Coordinates of C-alpha atoms and ligand atoms in Angstrom, one line a residue:
M1 CA 23.4 10.8 12.1
R2 CA 22.8 13.7 9.8
I3 CA 19.8 16.1 10.8
T4 CA 18.7 16.8 7.1
D5 CA 18.1 13.1 6.9
T6 CA 16.3 12.7 9.7
S7 CA 14.2 15.7 9.6
D8 CA 12.9 15.9 6.5
L9 CA 13.0 12.7 4.2
W10 CA 10.0 11.3 7.1
W11 CA 8.5 9.2 5.0
K12 CA 11.8 6.9 5.4
N13 CA 10.7 5.5 8.3
A14 CA 7.2 5.9 8.4
V15 CA 4.3 3.9 9.8
I16 CA 1.6 3.5 6.8
Y17 CA -2.4 2.9 7.4
S18 CA -5.1 2.8 5.0
L19 CA -8.4 3.5 5.5
D20 CA -11.3 3.6 3.2
V21 CA -13.5 6.7 5.9
E22 CA -16.7 4.6 4.1
T23 CA -15.8 1.5 6.1
Y24 CA -14.5 3.2 9.2
C25 CA -16.8 5.1 11.4
D26 CA -20.3 6.1 11.1
S27 CA -21.0 9.1 13.4
N28 CA -24.7 9.5 12.4
G29 CA -25.6 6.1 12.0
D30 CA -26.6 6.3 8.7
G31 CA -25.3 2.9 7.5
V32 CA -22.3 4.9 5.6
G33 CA -18.2 6.2 8.1
D34 CA -17.7 9.4 7.4
L35 CA -15.5 12.2 7.9
P36 CA -16.1 13.1 11.7
G37 CA -16.4 9.7 12.8
L38 CA -12.6 9.4 11.4
A39 CA -11.7 12.0 13.2
Q40 CA -13.0 10.9 16.7
R41 CA -10.7 7.9 15.5
I42 CA -8.0 9.5 15.2
D43 CA -6.0 9.3 18.6
Y44 CA -7.2 5.9 18.6
L45 CA -4.4 5.9 15.7
A46 CA -2.2 8.4 17.5
E47 CA -2.4 5.2 20.1
L48 CA -1.4 2.6 17.3
G49 CA 1.8 4.9 16.3
V50 CA 0.9 5.7 12.8
T51 CA 2.4 8.0 11.2
V52 CA 0.2 8.4 7.9
L53 CA -2.9 8.4 7.0
W54 CA -3.4 7.3 3.7
L55 CA -7.4 7.8 2.4
M56 CA -8.6 6.1 0.0
P57 CA -10.8 7.7 -2.9
F58 CA -13.4 10.0 -0.8
Y59 CA -14.8 12.0 -3.9
P60 CA -18.0 12.3 -5.0
S61 CA -18.5 9.3 -7.5
P62 CA -21.1 7.3 -8.2
D63 CA -19.0 4.4 -5.9
K64 CA -19.1 1.8 -8.9
D65 CA -15.5 1.1 -7.9
D66 CA -15.3 2.0 -4.3
G67 CA -14.5 5.2 -5.1
Y68 CA -12.1 4.6 -7.8
D69 CA -15.1 6.1 -10.6
I70 CA -14.3 9.4 -9.5
T71 CA -16.7 12.5 -10.7
D72 CA -15.2 15.4 -9.0
Y73 CA -11.8 16.0 -8.2
Y74 CA -12.2 19.3 -5.3
D75 CA -15.2 17.5 -3.4
V76 CA -15.7 15.3 -1.1
D77 CA -19.3 12.7 -1.6
P78 CA -21.3 14.0 0.7
R79 CA -21.9 10.8 1.9
L80 CA -19.0 11.4 3.5
G81 CA -19.1 14.8 5.0
T82 CA -18.1 17.9 3.8
L83 CA -14.7 19.6 2.9
G84 CA -15.0 21.4 6.3
D85 CA -15.2 18.3 8.1
M86 CA -11.7 16.8 6.0
V87 CA -9.9 19.6 7.3
E88 CA -11.5 18.9 10.0
V89 CA -9.6 15.6 10.0
I90 CA -6.2 16.7 8.0
R91 CA -6.1 19.3 11.4
T92 CA -6.9 17.0 13.8
A93 CA -4.5 14.2 12.3
H94 CA -1.7 16.6 12.2
D95 CA -2.0 17.8 15.6
R96 CA -1.1 14.5 16.6
G97 CA 1.6 14.0 14.4
I98 CA 0.1 11.9 11.9
R99 CA 0.8 13.0 7.8
V100 CA -2.2 12.9 5.2
I101 CA -2.5 11.6 1.7
A102 CA -5.3 10.9 -0.4
D103 CA -5.9 8.8 -3.3
L104 CA -5.1 9.9 -6.8
V105 CA -7.2 8.9 -9.2
I106 CA -5.7 10.3 -12.0
N107 CA -5.4 7.6 -15.4
H108 CA -9.1 7.9 -15.4
T109 CA -12.5 9.4 -14.0
S110 CA -16.2 7.9 -13.6
D111 CA -18.0 7.7 -17.4
E112 CA -20.3 9.8 -15.2
H113 CA -17.8 12.7 -14.4
P114 CA -18.7 16.1 -16.4
W115 CA -15.5 16.1 -18.5
F116 CA -16.7 13.3 -20.2
K117 CA -20.1 13.5 -20.6
E118 CA -18.5 16.9 -22.9
A119 CA -16.6 14.7 -24.0
R120 CA -18.9 11.8 -25.5
K121 CA -21.3 14.2 -27.3
S122 CA -19.5 15.2 -29.8
K123 CA -16.7 14.4 -31.9
E124 CA -15.3 18.8 -31.7
N125 CA -16.7 19.0 -27.9
P126 CA -13.5 20.5 -26.9
Y127 CA -13.7 18.4 -23.9
R128 CA -13.5 15.3 -26.8
D129 CA -9.4 15.2 -26.6
W130 CA -9.0 14.2 -22.6
Y131 CA -10.2 11.2 -23.6
V132 CA -8.6 8.6 -25.6
W133 CA -10.9 7.8 -28.7
R134 CA -10.3 5.2 -31.9
D135 CA -12.1 5.8 -34.5
T136 CA -11.1 2.1 -36.5
E137 CA -12.0 -1.5 -34.9
P138 CA -10.3 -2.1 -32.3
P139 CA -7.9 -5.6 -32.3
D140 CA -8.5 -8.1 -29.6
T141 CA -6.8 -6.2 -25.8
S142 CA -8.9 -9.5 -24.1
D143 CA -5.4 -10.4 -22.4
K144 CA -4.8 -6.3 -21.9
V145 CA -7.8 -6.1 -19.2
V146 CA -7.0 -6.1 -15.2
F147 CA -10.8 -7.3 -14.7
P148 CA -11.1 -10.0 -16.8
D149 CA -14.4 -11.3 -14.8
Q150 CA -15.9 -7.9 -16.3
E151 CA -14.6 -6.9 -19.5
D152 CA -13.2 -8.7 -22.6
S153 CA -12.0 -5.3 -24.3
I154 CA -9.6 -2.2 -23.2
W155 CA -12.2 -0.1 -25.3
E156 CA -15.3 0.6 -24.9
K157 CA -17.6 1.8 -28.7
D158 CA -19.5 4.4 -28.0
E159 CA -22.4 4.2 -29.8
K160 CA -23.2 8.8 -30.2
T161 CA -20.5 9.4 -32.2
G162 CA -19.5 5.8 -33.8
E163 CA -16.1 6.0 -31.8
W164 CA -14.0 3.5 -29.4
Y165 CA -12.6 5.2 -26.4
L166 CA -10.3 3.8 -23.5
H167 CA -10.7 2.0 -20.9
N168 CA -7.8 -0.2 -19.3
F169 CA -10.0 -0.5 -16.0
Y170 CA -13.4 -1.1 -16.0
T171 CA -15.8 0.1 -18.8
F172 CA -17.2 2.8 -16.4
Q173 CA -13.2 4.2 -16.0
P174 CA -12.7 5.6 -19.6
D175 CA -9.2 7.3 -19.5
L176 CA -8.0 10.6 -19.3
N177 CA -5.9 11.7 -22.4
I178 CA -2.3 12.9 -20.0
A179 CA -1.0 13.8 -23.1
N180 CA -3.3 17.0 -23.3
P181 CA -1.4 19.6 -21.9
K182 CA -5.4 20.9 -20.6
V183 CA -5.5 17.0 -19.2
Q184 CA -1.5 18.1 -16.8
D185 CA -3.0 21.6 -16.6
E186 CA -6.0 19.9 -14.9
I187 CA -3.8 17.5 -12.7
F188 CA -1.4 19.7 -11.9
K189 CA -4.5 21.8 -10.2
I190 CA -6.0 18.9 -8.4
I191 CA -2.6 18.3 -6.7
G192 CA -2.4 22.7 -5.7
F193 CA -5.6 21.9 -4.5
W194 CA -5.1 19.3 -2.1
T195 CA -2.5 20.5 -0.8
Q196 CA -3.6 24.0 -0.2
M197 CA -6.1 22.0 2.3
G198 CA -3.3 20.5 4.1
I199 CA -3.2 16.9 2.3
D200 CA 1.0 15.8 2.6
G201 CA 1.3 13.8 -0.8
F202 CA -0.5 11.4 -2.5
R203 CA -0.8 7.5 -3.2
V204 CA -1.4 8.0 -6.6
D205 CA -3.5 5.2 -8.8
A206 CA -2.5 2.9 -11.5
V207 CA 0.7 4.8 -12.8
P208 CA 2.3 2.4 -15.3
F209 CA -1.0 2.3 -16.6
I210 CA -1.1 6.4 -16.1
L211 CA 2.4 6.8 -18.5
E212 CA 0.9 4.4 -21.3
T213 CA 1.0 6.1 -24.3
T214 CA -1.7 2.9 -26.0
G215 CA -4.0 4.9 -28.2
Y216 CA -1.8 8.3 -28.5
S217 CA -1.5 9.4 -32.1
A218 CA 1.8 9.4 -33.1
E219 CA 1.4 13.3 -32.8
E220 CA 0.4 13.3 -29.4
K221 CA 3.0 10.8 -28.4
K222 CA 5.6 13.5 -29.6
S223 CA 4.4 16.3 -28.3
F224 CA 4.2 13.8 -25.2
G225 CA 7.7 12.3 -25.3
D226 CA 9.2 10.1 -22.1
P227 CA 6.5 10.1 -20.7
Q228 CA 8.4 9.6 -17.1
Q229 CA 9.3 13.5 -17.7
F230 CA 6.0 14.5 -17.0
L231 CA 6.0 11.9 -13.2
R232 CA 8.8 14.0 -13.0
E233 CA 6.9 17.9 -13.5
V234 CA 4.5 16.6 -10.8
T235 CA 6.8 15.4 -8.5
S236 CA 8.6 18.9 -9.0
F237 CA 5.2 20.1 -8.8
L238 CA 4.6 19.0 -5.2
T239 CA 7.5 19.7 -3.7
R240 CA 7.7 23.1 -4.9
R241 CA 4.3 24.0 -4.1
T242 CA 5.2 22.0 -0.2
G243 CA 8.4 21.3 0.3
D244 CA 8.3 18.0 1.8
A245 CA 5.0 16.2 -0.2
I246 CA 5.9 12.9 -1.3
L247 CA 4.2 10.4 -4.0
L248 CA 3.7 6.9 -3.5
G249 CA 3.1 4.9 -6.4
E250 CA 1.4 1.7 -7.4
V251 CA 3.6 0.2 -9.6
N252 CA 3.4 -3.4 -10.2
V253 CA 5.8 -4.6 -12.6
P254 CA 9.3 -5.2 -12.3
Y255 CA 12.3 -3.9 -10.1
K256 CA 14.1 -3.1 -12.9
D257 CA 11.4 -0.9 -14.2
Q258 CA 10.4 0.8 -10.8
H259 CA 13.6 1.9 -10.7
T260 CA 12.8 4.1 -13.9
F261 CA 9.4 5.3 -12.1
F262 CA 11.6 6.5 -9.3
G263 CA 13.1 8.4 -11.5
G264 CA 16.3 6.3 -12.3
D265 CA 19.3 7.1 -10.5
R266 CA 18.3 11.1 -9.6
G267 CA 15.7 9.7 -8.4
D268 CA 13.5 13.0 -8.8
G269 CA 9.7 10.7 -10.2
L270 CA 8.3 8.7 -7.9
T271 CA 9.4 9.0 -4.1
M272 CA 8.1 5.3 -2.8
Q273 CA 7.2 2.6 -4.2
F274 CA 4.9 -0.1 -3.3
D275 CA 7.3 -3.8 -3.5
F276 CA 4.8 -5.6 -5.0
I277 CA 7.5 -8.2 -6.0
G278 CA 8.9 -8.7 -2.7
M279 CA 5.1 -8.9 -1.5
Q280 CA 4.5 -11.7 -3.1
S281 CA 7.7 -13.5 -2.1
T282 CA 6.8 -13.3 1.1
Y283 CA 3.9 -15.3 0.7
L284 CA 5.8 -18.1 -1.5
A285 CA 8.2 -17.9 1.5
L286 CA 5.4 -17.9 3.9
A287 CA 3.8 -21.0 1.6
R288 CA 7.4 -23.3 1.4
Q289 CA 9.0 -22.4 4.7
D290 CA 12.0 -21.5 3.2
C291 CA 12.9 -18.6 2.7
R292 CA 14.1 -18.3 0.2
P293 CA 11.9 -16.0 -2.3
I294 CA 12.8 -13.5 0.0
V295 CA 16.3 -13.3 -0.1
T296 CA 16.1 -13.3 -4.0
S297 CA 13.8 -10.6 -4.5
L298 CA 15.7 -8.6 -1.5
A299 CA 18.6 -9.3 -3.8
Q300 CA 17.2 -8.4 -6.6
R301 CA 15.7 -5.0 -5.4
R302 CA 19.4 -4.3 -3.7
K303 CA 21.6 -3.9 -7.2
L304 CA 19.8 -1.2 -8.0
P305 CA 21.3 2.1 -7.8
L306 CA 18.4 4.1 -5.1
A307 CA 18.9 8.2 -4.4
R308 CA 18.6 8.2 -1.1
Q309 CA 15.5 10.2 -0.6
T310 CA 13.3 7.3 -2.7
Q311 CA 11.8 4.4 -0.2
W312 CA 10.0 1.1 -0.9
A313 CA 6.8 0.6 1.1
N314 CA 6.6 -3.0 2.7
F315 CA 3.3 -4.7 2.8
L316 CA 1.3 -7.8 3.4
R317 CA -2.4 -6.3 2.7
N318 CA -3.8 -3.7 1.1
H319 CA -7.8 -3.0 0.0
D320 CA -7.4 -5.2 -3.4
E321 CA -6.8 -8.3 -4.1
L322 CA -4.2 -9.7 -2.2
T323 CA -2.3 -10.4 -6.2
L324 CA 0.2 -13.2 -6.8
D325 CA 0.2 -11.6 -10.9
K326 CA 4.1 -12.1 -10.9
L327 CA 4.9 -15.2 -9.3
T328 CA 5.2 -18.3 -12.2
E329 CA 1.9 -20.1 -12.5
K330 CA 3.4 -23.1 -10.6
E331 CA 4.8 -21.1 -6.8
R332 CA 0.9 -19.1 -7.0
Q333 CA -0.9 -22.3 -7.6
E334 CA 1.6 -23.2 -4.8
V335 CA 0.5 -20.1 -2.9
F336 CA -3.0 -20.8 -3.6
A337 CA -2.7 -24.5 -2.2
A338 CA -1.8 -23.0 0.6
F339 CA -3.3 -19.8 1.5
G340 CA -6.9 -20.1 -0.5
P341 CA -7.7 -23.3 -2.0
E342 CA -11.4 -22.8 -2.0
E343 CA -12.5 -21.3 -5.5
E344 CA -14.8 -19.3 -3.2
M345 CA -11.1 -17.5 -2.2
Q346 CA -8.9 -16.6 -4.9
V347 CA -10.2 -13.8 -7.8
Y348 CA -9.4 -12.9 -10.9
G349 CA -7.2 -16.0 -12.0
R350 CA -4.4 -14.0 -10.0
G351 CA -5.6 -13.2 -6.1
L352 CA -6.5 -14.1 -3.4
K353 CA -9.7 -11.9 -1.4
R354 CA -8.8 -12.9 1.4
R355 CA -6.7 -11.8 5.2
V356 CA -3.6 -12.9 6.6
P357 CA -5.0 -13.9 10.0
T358 CA -7.5 -16.5 8.2
M359 CA -4.3 -17.3 5.3
L360 CA -2.2 -17.8 8.5
D361 CA -5.4 -20.1 9.8
G362 CA -5.7 -18.4 13.2
D363 CA -2.1 -19.3 14.2
P364 CA -1.0 -16.4 16.1
R365 CA 2.4 -16.9 16.1
R366 CA 2.7 -16.8 12.2
I367 CA 0.6 -13.9 12.0
R368 CA 3.1 -12.4 14.1
M369 CA 6.1 -13.2 12.8
A370 CA 4.5 -12.2 9.5
Y371 CA 4.3 -8.7 11.0
S372 CA 7.2 -9.0 12.2
L373 CA 9.1 -9.3 9.2
L374 CA 7.4 -6.8 7.3
F375 CA 8.3 -4.4 10.0
T376 CA 11.6 -5.3 9.7
L377 CA 12.7 -5.5 6.1
P378 CA 13.9 -2.2 4.8
G379 CA 11.5 0.5 3.1
T380 CA 8.6 2.2 6.0
P381 CA 5.9 -0.9 6.0
S382 CA 2.3 -0.1 5.0
I383 CA -1.1 -1.5 6.7
F384 CA -4.5 -1.9 5.8
Y385 CA -7.4 -0.7 8.4
G386 CA -8.1 -3.9 10.6
E387 CA -4.8 -5.7 10.4
E388 CA -3.5 -4.4 13.5
I389 CA -7.0 -6.3 15.4
G390 CA -6.0 -9.5 13.0
M391 CA -9.6 -8.8 11.6
G392 CA -10.6 -11.7 8.7
E393 CA -12.3 -11.7 6.0
D394 CA -16.2 -11.9 3.6
L395 CA -16.2 -14.5 1.7
A396 CA -19.7 -14.1 0.3
Q397 CA -19.2 -10.5 -1.4
E398 CA -18.2 -10.3 -4.0
G399 CA -14.9 -10.1 -5.3
R400 CA -11.8 -7.2 -3.2
M401 CA -14.6 -6.2 -1.7
A402 CA -14.5 -9.6 0.5
V403 CA -11.7 -7.7 3.4
R404 CA -13.3 -4.7 2.2
T405 CA -15.8 -5.1 5.3
P406 CA -16.2 -2.2 8.4
M407 CA -14.2 -1.7 11.0
Q408 CA -14.3 -3.6 13.6
W409 CA -14.4 -1.6 17.2
T410 CA -16.6 -3.4 19.7
S411 CA -18.6 -6.2 20.3
E412 CA -21.6 -4.8 20.4
E413 CA -24.2 -4.8 17.0
N414 CA -22.6 -3.9 13.8
G415 CA -19.5 -4.0 15.8
G416 CA -19.7 -0.5 17.5
F417 CA -19.5 0.5 13.4
S418 CA -22.7 2.7 13.2
Q419 CA -26.2 3.0 15.2
A420 CA -27.8 2.6 11.7
P421 CA -30.0 -1.1 11.8
A422 CA -27.4 -4.0 9.8
S423 CA -30.5 -3.4 6.5
K424 CA -29.0 -0.3 5.9
L425 CA -25.1 -0.8 6.8
I426 CA -22.8 0.0 3.8
S427 CA -21.2 -3.2 4.0
P428 CA -22.3 -6.5 6.4
L429 CA -19.9 -7.5 8.6
P430 CA -18.2 -10.9 9.1
S431 CA -19.7 -13.3 11.0
G432 CA -18.6 -16.6 12.8
G433 CA -14.8 -16.7 15.0
Y434 CA -14.0 -13.4 13.4
G435 CA -16.9 -11.4 13.8
P436 CA -17.2 -8.3 16.5
E437 CA -17.6 -10.1 19.7
H438 CA -14.3 -12.1 18.0
V439 CA -12.5 -10.0 17.7
N440 CA -13.1 -6.1 17.7
V441 CA -10.5 -3.0 19.7
A442 CA -12.5 -2.3 22.6
D443 CA -11.4 -6.3 23.8
Q444 CA -7.6 -5.7 22.8
R445 CA -7.2 -2.4 23.8
S446 CA -6.0 -3.4 27.2
D447 CA -4.8 -6.2 26.5
P448 CA -0.9 -6.6 26.7
D449 CA -1.1 -10.2 24.9
S450 CA -3.8 -9.2 22.1
M451 CA -2.6 -8.6 18.2
L452 CA -3.8 -4.8 18.7
S453 CA -0.4 -4.2 22.1
F454 CA 2.0 -6.8 19.8
L455 CA 1.4 -3.9 16.7
R456 CA 1.9 -1.1 18.5
Q457 CA 4.8 -2.8 20.2
L458 CA 5.9 -3.2 17.0
I459 CA 5.4 0.2 15.4
F460 CA 6.7 1.8 18.5
R461 CA 10.0 -0.7 18.0
Y462 CA 10.6 -0.2 14.4
R463 CA 10.4 3.8 14.8
Q464 CA 13.3 3.5 17.3
H465 CA 15.6 1.9 15.1
P466 CA 16.0 4.0 11.8
E467 CA 18.2 1.5 11.2
L468 CA 15.6 -0.7 9.6
G469 CA 13.5 2.1 7.5
W470 CA 17.0 3.9 6.5
G471 CA 18.7 1.1 6.8
Q472 CA 20.9 -0.9 4.3
V473 CA 20.1 -4.8 4.2
D474 CA 22.7 -8.2 4.2
I475 CA 21.0 -11.2 4.5
V476 CA 23.3 -13.4 7.1
E477 CA 23.9 -16.5 5.5
Q478 CA 23.3 -19.7 7.7
P479 CA 22.4 -23.4 6.2
D480 CA 19.2 -22.8 7.6
T481 CA 16.6 -22.8 4.7
S482 CA 13.6 -22.3 6.5
V483 CA 15.3 -19.5 8.5
L484 CA 15.6 -15.3 7.4
V485 CA 19.0 -13.9 9.3
H486 CA 19.6 -10.5 8.1
E487 CA 21.0 -7.4 9.1
C488 CA 20.1 -4.0 8.1
R489 CA 22.9 -1.4 8.9
W490 CA 22.9 2.3 9.2
D491 CA 24.7 5.4 10.4
G492 CA 27.2 3.3 11.7
S493 CA 24.3 0.8 13.7
S494 CA 23.3 -2.2 13.1
V495 CA 20.1 -4.9 13.8
I496 CA 20.1 -8.3 13.6
A497 CA 15.9 -10.1 12.8
A498 CA 15.9 -13.7 12.2
H499 CA 12.2 -15.2 11.2
N500 CA 11.9 -19.0 11.4
F501 CA 8.9 -19.5 8.7
G502 CA 8.8 -23.8 9.9
P503 CA 7.1 -24.7 13.2
D504 CA 9.9 -26.7 14.9
G505 CA 12.4 -24.3 17.0
T506 CA 15.3 -24.2 16.5
T507 CA 18.8 -22.7 16.6
V508 CA 21.1 -21.3 14.1
S509 CA 24.4 -20.1 14.0
F510 CA 25.9 -17.4 11.7
R511 CA 29.1 -15.2 12.0
L512 CA 29.5 -12.3 12.0
D513 CA 31.8 -10.5 10.4
Q514 CA 31.2 -6.6 11.1
A515 CA 30.5 -6.6 14.6
E516 CA 33.3 -5.3 16.4
P517 CA 34.5 -7.2 19.3
G518 CA 33.1 -7.3 22.8
S519 CA 29.7 -6.4 20.8
T520 CA 26.3 -8.0 22.3
L521 CA 22.9 -8.8 21.2
V522 CA 20.6 -6.9 23.0
D523 CA 16.9 -8.5 22.8
V524 CA 14.6 -5.2 21.9
F525 CA 11.0 -7.2 22.9
A526 CA 12.9 -9.5 25.8
D527 CA 15.1 -8.8 28.4
E528 CA 17.5 -10.4 27.0
K529 CA 21.2 -10.4 25.4
C530 CA 23.3 -13.0 23.8
E531 CA 27.1 -13.0 23.6
V532 CA 29.0 -12.4 20.2
G533 CA 32.2 -14.5 20.0
E534 CA 35.3 -13.5 19.2
K535 CA 35.0 -13.9 15.8
G536 CA 31.9 -12.7 15.1
D537 CA 30.3 -16.4 16.4
V538 CA 27.0 -16.2 17.4
E539 CA 24.3 -18.7 18.7
L540 CA 20.6 -17.9 18.4
V541 CA 17.4 -20.2 19.6
L542 CA 13.8 -19.4 17.5
E543 CA 10.9 -21.3 18.4
G544 CA 8.5 -22.8 16.2
Y545 CA 7.8 -19.8 13.4
G546 CA 9.4 -17.6 15.8
Y547 CA 10.6 -14.2 15.6
R548 CA 13.7 -11.7 17.2
W549 CA 15.0 -8.4 16.6
L550 CA 19.0 -8.1 18.0
R551 CA 20.1 -4.8 18.4
V552 CA 23.8 -5.0 17.8
Q553 CA 25.6 -3.0 20.3
G554 CA 29.4 -2.4 20.4
P555 CA 31.7 -2.4 23.8
N556 CA 31.9 1.1 23.6
D557 CA 27.7 2.0 23.0
H558 CA 26.1 2.7 25.4
R559 CA 22.8 4.5 23.7
L560 CA 19.5 5.1 26.3
Y561 CA 16.5 2.8 24.0
Ligands
GLC1 C1 -6.0 0.7 -7.9 C2 -6.7 1.0 -6.5 C3 -7.7 -0.3 -7.5 C4 -9.0 0.4 -8.5 C5 -7.9 0.6 -9.7 C6 -8.8 1.5 -11.0 O1 -5.5 -0.4 -8.8 O2 -6.1 -0.2 -5.7 O3 -8.9 -0.7 -6.8 O4 -10.4 -0.9 -9.0 O5 -7.0 0.9 -9.3 O6 -8.3 2.5 -10.5

């Protein structure tokens, strides 16, 4: 193991935890989660074992898109606290060995941002070309909108000047003109500001849209050049300033295009990208109880010649709709039928507004198998707050807000999230079987069989086996399509993972061609071993929806785990 690998490329086997400060912990009883509340919970995160905290937007905002509509990049929303409180959070996290990354939303601002207010005053205003304008009636762009329930065009007419501005997302989120060197400089300044405050990197919002040159004039396109070059410059600036900060991109595009966003073979673009394709194929596999969709996506992913420092971030859930947009219509309908058959569970015609446990009918075996899979797929796992205790959603809430309900700390009123009267809370909490009386941190903390204890164990074991974060993955051939057996190999050692997508117990037989004669498979979670036969033959028993992680121990391997 090379020293520079494990100590410098820290993101390769990190565990990411994302949260929105306003729904995490309210310290002052006003019904809104805040930074001092979060600071008090850093020890909880340390106990869970996560190593990166991703903060969803915390900047001043009219909050029409849950903070993704920013009015000041250099401050903290006063409802959440102050810049001083933010520094306390960052410092406390660092003290407990947790890095902090912030959402970087630079595709657009809020229409209430002072830059846009200026820009729309007149065509001559110095801020005019900070945004993207057109003076002719736009064509029909209804097929390009991201939120089809609310928008029918990506252009909006500004009555005062009679021109249209570009907004790839909501009308109130005008796109910044990245081709403008002044905007570029401002972006560098924003990154410089937050890294100076101690931030360890960014989750970059909507990357393909940032680099999209729709609406730019021919001259602008020419001076901007290759949009990917801008991304490289951002990465280079960030690492010049900090050494080891990362850019984790939201890039929901086919794998071959993700290669470009990584900076191609050189890997000088984004450090990490979420694996949206892998996530969607996982749900298809779960719905079909057949692992082949994952085998296919892993094979495609493997073909990309990625640089050593780049990394995938794997996830089952994030704060948005669970998008199924990269599946075919037929596949999407299969997943809808299995995990969200009612219309109220679906959103934008392409996604689900449910969390994992409710989609999997609350079956603890299946839920645990899904998370075990997440932690063994090569890459860095990313979880959304509340997943560690198996929180559910509140379908009564509009769109994506269904999964953004307050963290459930205790069985008390408001789930221990806030002392405010329920009517003052930023969001109601779910009721029924997934309400805080049944699902909360306090009850699970000391229960060794709880979801929380299980997840803590997964995190610990994942960190202990760098093969999972770093390794090269191979699918281990065997005939049972309801079972995925894969091997993660790195630095001369290897871990085998087996997952049963079906409800029935089974025994799988396979051959480990590369195992040294006399090797043993040591179960990572149980005090069990299994011998590898002379020709590498293995027989493995799996329960219905069972999972196993097995370390391949050669005859001369005496490492302590
Ligand atoms: C990203 C965010 C989403 C937001 C959108 C616009 O997709 O994840 O929540 O609405 O960008 O900023």
